[in-house]
CSV table of C-alpha atoms in Angstrom, one decimal:
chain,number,residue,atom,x,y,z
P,1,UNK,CA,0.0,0.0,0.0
P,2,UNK,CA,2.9,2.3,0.8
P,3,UNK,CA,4.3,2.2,-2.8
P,4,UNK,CA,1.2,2.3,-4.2
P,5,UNK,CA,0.0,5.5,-2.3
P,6,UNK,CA,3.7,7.0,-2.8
P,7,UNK,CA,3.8,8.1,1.1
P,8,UNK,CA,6.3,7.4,3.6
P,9,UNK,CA,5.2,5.2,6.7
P,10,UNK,CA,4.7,8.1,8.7
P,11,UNK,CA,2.3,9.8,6.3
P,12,UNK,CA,0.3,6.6,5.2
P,13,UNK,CA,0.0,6.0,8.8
P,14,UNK,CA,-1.8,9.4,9.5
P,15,UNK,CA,-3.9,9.2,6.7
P,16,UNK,CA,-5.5,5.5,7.4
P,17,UNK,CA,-5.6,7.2,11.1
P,18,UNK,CA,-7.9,9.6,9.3
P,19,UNK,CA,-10.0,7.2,7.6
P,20,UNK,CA,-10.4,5.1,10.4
P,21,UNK,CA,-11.6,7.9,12.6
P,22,UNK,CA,-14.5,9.0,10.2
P,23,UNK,CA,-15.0,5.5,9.7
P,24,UNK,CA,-13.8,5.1,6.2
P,25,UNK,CA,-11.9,1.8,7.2
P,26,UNK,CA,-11.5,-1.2,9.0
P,27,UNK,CA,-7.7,-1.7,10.4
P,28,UNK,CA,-6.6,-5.3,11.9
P,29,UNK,CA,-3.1,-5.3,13.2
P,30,UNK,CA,-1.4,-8.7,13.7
P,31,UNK,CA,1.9,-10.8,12.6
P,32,UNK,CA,3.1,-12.6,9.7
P,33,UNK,CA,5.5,-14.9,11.1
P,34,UNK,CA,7.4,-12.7,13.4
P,35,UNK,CA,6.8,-10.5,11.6
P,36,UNK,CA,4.2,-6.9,11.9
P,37,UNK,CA,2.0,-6.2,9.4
P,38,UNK,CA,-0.9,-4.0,9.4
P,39,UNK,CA,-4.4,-5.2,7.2
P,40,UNK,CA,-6.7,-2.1,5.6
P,41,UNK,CA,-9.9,-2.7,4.4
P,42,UNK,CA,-12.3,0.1,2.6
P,43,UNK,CA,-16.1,-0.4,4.2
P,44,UNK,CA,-19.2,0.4,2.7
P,45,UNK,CA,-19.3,3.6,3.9
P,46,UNK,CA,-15.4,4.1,2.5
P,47,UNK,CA,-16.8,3.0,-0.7
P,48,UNK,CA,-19.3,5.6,-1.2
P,49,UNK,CA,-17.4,8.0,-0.1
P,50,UNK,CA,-14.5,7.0,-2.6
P,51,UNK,CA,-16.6,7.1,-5.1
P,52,UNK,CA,-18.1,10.3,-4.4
P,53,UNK,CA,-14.8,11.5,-4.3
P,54,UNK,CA,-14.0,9.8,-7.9
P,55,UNK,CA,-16.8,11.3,-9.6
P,56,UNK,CA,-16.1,15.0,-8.5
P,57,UNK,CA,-12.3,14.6,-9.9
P,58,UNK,CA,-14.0,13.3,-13.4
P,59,UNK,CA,-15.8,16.0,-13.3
P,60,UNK,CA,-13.4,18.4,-12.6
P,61,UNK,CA,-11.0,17.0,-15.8
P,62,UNK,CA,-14.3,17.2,-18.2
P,63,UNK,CA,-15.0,20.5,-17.3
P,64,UNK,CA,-11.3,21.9,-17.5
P,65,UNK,CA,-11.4,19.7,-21.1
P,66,UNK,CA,-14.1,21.5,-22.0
P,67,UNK,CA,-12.8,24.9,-20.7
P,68,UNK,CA,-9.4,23.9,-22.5
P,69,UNK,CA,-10.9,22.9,-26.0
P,70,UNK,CA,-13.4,26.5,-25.9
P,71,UNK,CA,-16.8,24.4,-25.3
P,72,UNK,CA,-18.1,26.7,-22.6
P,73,UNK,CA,-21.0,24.9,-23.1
């Protein structure tokens, strides 16, 4: 997940903090062998709200497409 999301520990970290606290996400913390490893799940709720979140970027590139291309309209 780190790599993917291009953060440091630290950051990715405080940002699953985040999620969890508006209840975005489910974290399990537990061991793989000896050793730690940390499990992240998106809930319903998470989904939503990612999507949500999806479509207003979309429409954000459409609209500056539009803008870009001179159809105002």
């Amino acid at each position: 997940m780190k790599e993917s999301a291009g953060l440091s520990p630290s950051a990715l970290s405080k940002q699953i903090s985040t999620l969890q606290l508006h209840g975005d996400v489910e974290v399990r913390k537990g061991y793989v062998g000896n050793l730690p490893r940390t499990w992240v799940n998106l809930n319903d709720g998470g989904r939503a709200a990612l999507e949500a979140h999806t479509a207003a970027l979309q429409r954000i590139v459409e609209e500056s497409r539009r803008t870009a291309s001179g159809d105002d309209t």
